[in-house]
Coordinates of C-alpha atoms (C1' of nucleotides) in Angstrom, one line a residue:
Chain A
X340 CA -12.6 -72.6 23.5
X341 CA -13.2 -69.7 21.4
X342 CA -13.8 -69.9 17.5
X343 CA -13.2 -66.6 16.7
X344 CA -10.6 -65.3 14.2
X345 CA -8.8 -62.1 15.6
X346 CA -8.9 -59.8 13.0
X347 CA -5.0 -59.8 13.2
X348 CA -5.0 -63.3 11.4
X349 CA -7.3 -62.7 8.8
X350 CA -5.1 -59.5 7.7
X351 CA -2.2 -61.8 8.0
X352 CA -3.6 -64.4 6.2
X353 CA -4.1 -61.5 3.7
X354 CA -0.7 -60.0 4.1
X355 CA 0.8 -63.5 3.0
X356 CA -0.7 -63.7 -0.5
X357 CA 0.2 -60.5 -1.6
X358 CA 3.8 -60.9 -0.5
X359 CA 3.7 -64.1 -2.3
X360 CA 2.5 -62.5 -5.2
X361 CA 5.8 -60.3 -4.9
X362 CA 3.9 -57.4 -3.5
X363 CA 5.2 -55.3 -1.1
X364 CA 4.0 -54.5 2.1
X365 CA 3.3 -50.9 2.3
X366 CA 1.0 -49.4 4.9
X367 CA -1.6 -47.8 2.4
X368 CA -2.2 -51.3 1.2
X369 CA -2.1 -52.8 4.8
X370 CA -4.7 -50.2 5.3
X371 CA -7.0 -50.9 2.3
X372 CA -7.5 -54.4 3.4
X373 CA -7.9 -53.6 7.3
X374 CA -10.6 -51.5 5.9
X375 CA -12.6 -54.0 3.7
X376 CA -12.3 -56.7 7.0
X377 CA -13.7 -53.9 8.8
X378 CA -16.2 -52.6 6.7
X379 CA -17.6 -56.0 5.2
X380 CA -19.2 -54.8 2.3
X381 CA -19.0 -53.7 -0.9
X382 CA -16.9 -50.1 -1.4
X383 CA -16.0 -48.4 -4.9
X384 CA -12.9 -46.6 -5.2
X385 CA -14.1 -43.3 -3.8
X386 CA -15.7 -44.4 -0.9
X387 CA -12.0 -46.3 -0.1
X388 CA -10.4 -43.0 -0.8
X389 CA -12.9 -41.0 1.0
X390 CA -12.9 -43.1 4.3
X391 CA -8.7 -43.4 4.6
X392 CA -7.3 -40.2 3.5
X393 CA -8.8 -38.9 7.2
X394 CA -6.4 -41.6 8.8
X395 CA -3.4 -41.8 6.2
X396 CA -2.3 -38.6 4.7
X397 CA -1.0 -38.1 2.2
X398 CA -3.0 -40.4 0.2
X399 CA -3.6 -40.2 -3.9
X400 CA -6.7 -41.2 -5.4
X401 CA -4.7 -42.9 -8.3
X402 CA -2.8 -44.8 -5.2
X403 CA -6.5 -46.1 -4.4
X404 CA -7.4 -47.3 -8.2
X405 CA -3.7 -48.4 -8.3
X406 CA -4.0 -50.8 -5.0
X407 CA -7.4 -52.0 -6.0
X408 CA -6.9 -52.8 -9.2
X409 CA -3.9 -55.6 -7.6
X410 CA -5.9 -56.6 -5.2
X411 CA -8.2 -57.4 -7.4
X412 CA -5.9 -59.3 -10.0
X413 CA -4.3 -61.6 -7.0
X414 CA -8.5 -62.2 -5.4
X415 CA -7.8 -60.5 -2.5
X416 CA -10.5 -58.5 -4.0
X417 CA -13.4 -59.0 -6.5
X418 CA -15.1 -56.3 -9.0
X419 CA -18.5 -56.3 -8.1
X420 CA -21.3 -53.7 -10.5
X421 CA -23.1 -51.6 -7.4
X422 CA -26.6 -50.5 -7.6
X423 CA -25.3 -46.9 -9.0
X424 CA -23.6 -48.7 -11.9
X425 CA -19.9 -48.3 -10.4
X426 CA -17.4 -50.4 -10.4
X427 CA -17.3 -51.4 -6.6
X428 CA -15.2 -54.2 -5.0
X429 CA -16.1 -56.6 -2.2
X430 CA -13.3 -58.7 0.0
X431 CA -12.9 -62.0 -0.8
X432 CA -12.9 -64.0 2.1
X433 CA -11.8 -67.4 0.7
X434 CA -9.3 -66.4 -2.7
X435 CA -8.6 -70.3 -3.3
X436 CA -11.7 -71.4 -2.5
X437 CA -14.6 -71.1 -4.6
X438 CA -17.8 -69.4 -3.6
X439 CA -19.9 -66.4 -3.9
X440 CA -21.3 -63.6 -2.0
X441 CA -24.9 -62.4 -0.8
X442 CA -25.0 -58.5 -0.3
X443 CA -27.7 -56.4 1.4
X444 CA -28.8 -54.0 -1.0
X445 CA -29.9 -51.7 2.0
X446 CA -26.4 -51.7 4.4
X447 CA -24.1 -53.1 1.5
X448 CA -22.8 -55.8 3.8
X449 CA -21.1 -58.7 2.5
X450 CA -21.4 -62.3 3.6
X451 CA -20.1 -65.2 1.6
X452 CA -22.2 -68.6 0.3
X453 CA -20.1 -71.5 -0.1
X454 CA -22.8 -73.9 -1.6
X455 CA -22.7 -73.3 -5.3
X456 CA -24.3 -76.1 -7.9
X457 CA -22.6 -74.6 -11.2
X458 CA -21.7 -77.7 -12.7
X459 CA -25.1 -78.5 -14.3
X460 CA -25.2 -75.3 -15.6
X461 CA -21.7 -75.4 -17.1
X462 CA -22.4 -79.1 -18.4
X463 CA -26.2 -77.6 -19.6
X464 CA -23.9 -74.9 -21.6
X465 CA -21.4 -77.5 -23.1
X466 CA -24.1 -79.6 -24.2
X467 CA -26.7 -76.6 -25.8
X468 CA -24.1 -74.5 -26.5
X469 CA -21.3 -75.9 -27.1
X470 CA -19.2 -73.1 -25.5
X471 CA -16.6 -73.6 -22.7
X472 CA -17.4 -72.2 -19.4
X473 CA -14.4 -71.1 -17.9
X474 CA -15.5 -68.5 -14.8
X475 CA -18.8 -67.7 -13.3
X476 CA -19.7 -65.1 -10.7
X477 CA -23.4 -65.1 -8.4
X478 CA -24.2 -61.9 -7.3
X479 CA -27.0 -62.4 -4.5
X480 CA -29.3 -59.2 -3.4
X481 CA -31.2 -59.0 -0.8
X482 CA -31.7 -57.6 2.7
X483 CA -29.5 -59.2 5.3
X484 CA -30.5 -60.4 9.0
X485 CA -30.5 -57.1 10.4
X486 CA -32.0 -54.5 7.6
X487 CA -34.8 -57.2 6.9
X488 CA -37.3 -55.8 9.6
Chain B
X240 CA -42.9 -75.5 -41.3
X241 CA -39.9 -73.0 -40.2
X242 CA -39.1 -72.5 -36.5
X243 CA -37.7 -69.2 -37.2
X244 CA -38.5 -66.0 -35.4
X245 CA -38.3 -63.3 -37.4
X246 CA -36.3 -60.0 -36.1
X247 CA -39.6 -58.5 -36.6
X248 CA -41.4 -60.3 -34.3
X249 CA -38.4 -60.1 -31.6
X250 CA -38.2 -56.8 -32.2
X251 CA -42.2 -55.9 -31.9
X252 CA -42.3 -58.3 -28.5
X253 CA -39.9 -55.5 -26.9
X254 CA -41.9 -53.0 -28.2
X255 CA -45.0 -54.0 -26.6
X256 CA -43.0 -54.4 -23.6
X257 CA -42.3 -51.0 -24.0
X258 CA -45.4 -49.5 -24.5
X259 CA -47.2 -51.3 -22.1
X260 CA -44.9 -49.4 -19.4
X261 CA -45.9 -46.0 -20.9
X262 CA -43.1 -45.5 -23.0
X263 CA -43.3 -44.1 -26.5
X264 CA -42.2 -45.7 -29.2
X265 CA -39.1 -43.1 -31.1
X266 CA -37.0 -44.3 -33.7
X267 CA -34.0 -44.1 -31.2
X268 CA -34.8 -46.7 -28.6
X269 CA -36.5 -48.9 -31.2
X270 CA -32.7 -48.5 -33.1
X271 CA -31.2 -49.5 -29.8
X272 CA -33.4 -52.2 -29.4
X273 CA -32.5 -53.7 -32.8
X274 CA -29.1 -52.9 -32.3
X275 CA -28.9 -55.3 -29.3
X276 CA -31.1 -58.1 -31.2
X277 CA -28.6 -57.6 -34.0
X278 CA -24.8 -57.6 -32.6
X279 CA -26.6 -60.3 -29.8
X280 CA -23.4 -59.2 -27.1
X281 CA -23.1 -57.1 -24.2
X282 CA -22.5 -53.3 -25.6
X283 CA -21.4 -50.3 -23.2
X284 CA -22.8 -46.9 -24.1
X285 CA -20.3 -45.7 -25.7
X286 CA -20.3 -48.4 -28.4
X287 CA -23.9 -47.9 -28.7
X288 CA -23.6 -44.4 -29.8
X289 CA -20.9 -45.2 -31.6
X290 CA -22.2 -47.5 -33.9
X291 CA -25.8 -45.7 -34.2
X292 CA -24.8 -42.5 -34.5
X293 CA -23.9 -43.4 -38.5
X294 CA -27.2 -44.1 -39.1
X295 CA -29.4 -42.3 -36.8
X296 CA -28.5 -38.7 -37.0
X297 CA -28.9 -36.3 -34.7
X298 CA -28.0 -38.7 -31.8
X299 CA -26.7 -37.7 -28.3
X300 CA -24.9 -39.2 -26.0
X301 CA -27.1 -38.3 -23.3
X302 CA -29.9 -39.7 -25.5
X303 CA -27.9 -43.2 -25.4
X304 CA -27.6 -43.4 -21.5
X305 CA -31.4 -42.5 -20.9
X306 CA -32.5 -45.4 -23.2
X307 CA -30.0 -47.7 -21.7
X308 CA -31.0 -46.8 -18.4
X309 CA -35.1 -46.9 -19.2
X310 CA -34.7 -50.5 -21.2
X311 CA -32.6 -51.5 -18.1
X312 CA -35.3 -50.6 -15.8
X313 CA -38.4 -52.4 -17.6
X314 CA -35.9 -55.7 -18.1
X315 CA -35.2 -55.3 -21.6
X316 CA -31.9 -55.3 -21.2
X317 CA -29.7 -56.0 -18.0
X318 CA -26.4 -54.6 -16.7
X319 CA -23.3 -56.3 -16.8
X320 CA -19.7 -55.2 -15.7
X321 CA -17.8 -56.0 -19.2
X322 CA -13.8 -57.1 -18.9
X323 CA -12.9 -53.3 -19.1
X324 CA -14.8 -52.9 -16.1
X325 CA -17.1 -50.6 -17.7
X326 CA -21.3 -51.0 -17.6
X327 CA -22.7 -52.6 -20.3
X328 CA -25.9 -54.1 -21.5
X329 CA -27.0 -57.5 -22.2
X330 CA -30.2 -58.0 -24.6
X331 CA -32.7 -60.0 -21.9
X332 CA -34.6 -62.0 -24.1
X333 CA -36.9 -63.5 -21.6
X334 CA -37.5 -60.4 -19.4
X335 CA -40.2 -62.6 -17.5
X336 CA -38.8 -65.4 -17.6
X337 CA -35.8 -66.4 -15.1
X338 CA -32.9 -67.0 -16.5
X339 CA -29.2 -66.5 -17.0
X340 CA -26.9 -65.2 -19.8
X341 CA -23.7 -66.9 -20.7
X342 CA -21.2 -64.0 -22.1
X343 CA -18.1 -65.2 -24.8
X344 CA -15.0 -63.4 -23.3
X345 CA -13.5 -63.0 -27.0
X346 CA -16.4 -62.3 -28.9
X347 CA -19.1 -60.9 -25.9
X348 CA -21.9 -62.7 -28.2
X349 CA -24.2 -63.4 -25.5
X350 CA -26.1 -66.9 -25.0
X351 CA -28.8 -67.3 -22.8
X352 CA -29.3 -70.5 -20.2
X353 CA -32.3 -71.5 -19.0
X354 CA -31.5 -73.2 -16.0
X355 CA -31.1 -72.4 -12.9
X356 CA -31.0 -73.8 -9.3
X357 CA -30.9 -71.2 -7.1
X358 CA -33.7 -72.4 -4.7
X359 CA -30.7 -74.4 -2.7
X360 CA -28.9 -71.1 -1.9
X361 CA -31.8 -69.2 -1.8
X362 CA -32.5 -71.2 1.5
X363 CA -29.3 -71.8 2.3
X364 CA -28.8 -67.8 3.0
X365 CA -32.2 -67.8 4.8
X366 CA -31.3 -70.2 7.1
X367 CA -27.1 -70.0 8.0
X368 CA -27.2 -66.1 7.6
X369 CA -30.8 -65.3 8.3
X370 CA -31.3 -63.2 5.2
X371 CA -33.8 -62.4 2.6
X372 CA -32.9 -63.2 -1.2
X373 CA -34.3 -60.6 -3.5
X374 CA -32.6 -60.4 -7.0
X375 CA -29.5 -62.7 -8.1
X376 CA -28.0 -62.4 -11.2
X377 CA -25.0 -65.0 -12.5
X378 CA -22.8 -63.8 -14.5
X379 CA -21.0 -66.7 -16.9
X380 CA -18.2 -66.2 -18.6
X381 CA -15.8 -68.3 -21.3
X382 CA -15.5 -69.2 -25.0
X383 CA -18.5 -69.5 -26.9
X384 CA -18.3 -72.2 -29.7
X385 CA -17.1 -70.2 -32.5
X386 CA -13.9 -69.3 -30.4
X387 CA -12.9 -72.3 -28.6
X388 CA -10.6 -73.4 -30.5
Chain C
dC1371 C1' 21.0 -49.9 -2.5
dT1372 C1' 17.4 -50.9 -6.0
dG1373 C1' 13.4 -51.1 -7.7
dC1374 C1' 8.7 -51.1 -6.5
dG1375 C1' 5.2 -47.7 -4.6
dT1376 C1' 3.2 -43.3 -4.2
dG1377 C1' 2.0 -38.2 -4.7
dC1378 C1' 0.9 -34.9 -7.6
dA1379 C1' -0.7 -32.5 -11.5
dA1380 C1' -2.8 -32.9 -15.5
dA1381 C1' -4.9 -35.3 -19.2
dG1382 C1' -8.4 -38.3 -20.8
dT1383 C1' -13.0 -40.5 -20.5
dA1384 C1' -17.3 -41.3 -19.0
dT1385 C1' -21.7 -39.7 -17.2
dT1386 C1' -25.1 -36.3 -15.8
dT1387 C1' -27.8 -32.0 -15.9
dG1388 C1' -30.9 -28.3 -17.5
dC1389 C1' -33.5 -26.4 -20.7
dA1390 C1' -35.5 -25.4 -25.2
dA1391 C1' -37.0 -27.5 -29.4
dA1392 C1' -39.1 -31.6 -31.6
dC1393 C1' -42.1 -35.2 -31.8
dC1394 C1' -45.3 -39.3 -30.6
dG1395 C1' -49.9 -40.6 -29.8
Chain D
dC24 C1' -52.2 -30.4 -28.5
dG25 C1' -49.8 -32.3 -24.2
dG26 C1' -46.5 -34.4 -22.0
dT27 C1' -42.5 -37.2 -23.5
dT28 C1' -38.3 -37.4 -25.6
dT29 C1' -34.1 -35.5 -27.5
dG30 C1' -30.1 -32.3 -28.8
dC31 C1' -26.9 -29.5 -27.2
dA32 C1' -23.6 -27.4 -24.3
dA33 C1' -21.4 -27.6 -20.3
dA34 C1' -20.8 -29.2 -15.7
dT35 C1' -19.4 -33.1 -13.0
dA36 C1' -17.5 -37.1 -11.9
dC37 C1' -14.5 -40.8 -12.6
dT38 C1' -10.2 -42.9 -14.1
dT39 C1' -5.6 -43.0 -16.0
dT40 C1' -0.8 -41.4 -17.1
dG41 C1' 3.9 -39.7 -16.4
dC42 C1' 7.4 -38.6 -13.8
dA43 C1' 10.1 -37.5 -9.6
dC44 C1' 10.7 -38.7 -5.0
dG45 C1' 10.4 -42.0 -1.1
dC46 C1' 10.5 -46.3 1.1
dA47 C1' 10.3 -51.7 1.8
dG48 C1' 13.2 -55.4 1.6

DNA sequence: CTGCGTGCAAAGTATTTGCAAACCG
DNA sequence: CGGTTTGCAAATACTTTGCACGCAG
């Protein structure tokens, strides 16, 4: 018995939350998302623009910021700073769930780490600080599996 | 016998840092430098040059984001993607030193938190997804303790 | 149908470049 | 003095806005 997850499923699964966000289901977003699942790593809004408007014409760049920036807002997506300091956004494979993600600095790739420890560090900052800690984000750099050689 | 360290000496610790990676010492990044020790919060370019330009005069814009950018790259200060999702900067107090920093979302003052178990994940990546951990930064977010309430 | 989505054009910002003049050490 | 550093102007790049038309539900 197979344990893989046709790609189908995971843009359904996808599909589901923006619709129950009140979304509609247009093909230019359909498209966005097939191409993070397909891509698996980290693309700013250029490169989303750049690789779709070959496949789906017409296509506006606003359209591309527009998309991403709901995306984004509903976790679908998350905002991620790429090494040339632009705003870049990676899939997030696990929107209710919490976790974080390990990219490759070399092939941009995105793979996801559920194991976080954050709540000694959040109960470190109550304590010293005496601030509230009330989102946290890991970025992870490195060279993946593949690029390490 | 006071524990306090003097913005002098805060100040002359970057500046050795500085110097020691071949850097001259101009009245414009020893500004920025203060700057940062001063407002103690993340700060995007354009607030830098807004708020020095007043007292340093002539000051570029172009000036600003090669002193970011140079500071950035010796560790003096670190990039963060602010709320506007714009790059900023974050003073690094401990440029040697690991550690994390711990950003208000009202205020962007900027604590910073010692702590920090990252060997678990560090592993954890090396031995589920087979890759090698280079950098990791942790971006915390929430209410310091003047704006809790 | 109805209102959300999108294209387009154009404005608004942010960032980078190139070179000559100024300055640190 | 010499090589850095900076100002300036202008080019580039990125992002947002407004509005009319088009399409999903």
């Amino acid at each position: 018995m197979l344990e893989l997850t046709p790609m189908a499923n995971i843009l359904d699964a996808y599909l589901s939350i923006l619709r129950s966000q009140g979304f509609k289901l247009t093909p230019k977003r359909r498209s966005v998302i097939e191409l993070f699942i397909k891509e698996k790593r980290i693309l700013a809004p250029q490169d989303v623009h750049q690789m779709l408007k070959a496949v789906i014409t017409p296509l506006g760049i606003p359209t591309i910021y527009r998309i991403l920036e709901e995306l984004s807002s509903i976790g679908i997506l998350v905002p991620v700073l790429s090494d040339n300091r632009l705003l870049s956004y990676a899939l997030c494979g696990k929107p209710k769930v919490h976790h974080h993600h390990f990219v490759c600095r070399k092939c941009h790739n995105v793979d996801e780490v559920d194991y976080c420890n954050f709540d000694a560090i959040s109960k470190l900052i109550a304590k010293k600080l005496g601030g509230v800690v009330e989102r946290h984000s890991l970025n992870i750099e490195g060279l993946c599996i593949r690029c390490k050689e």
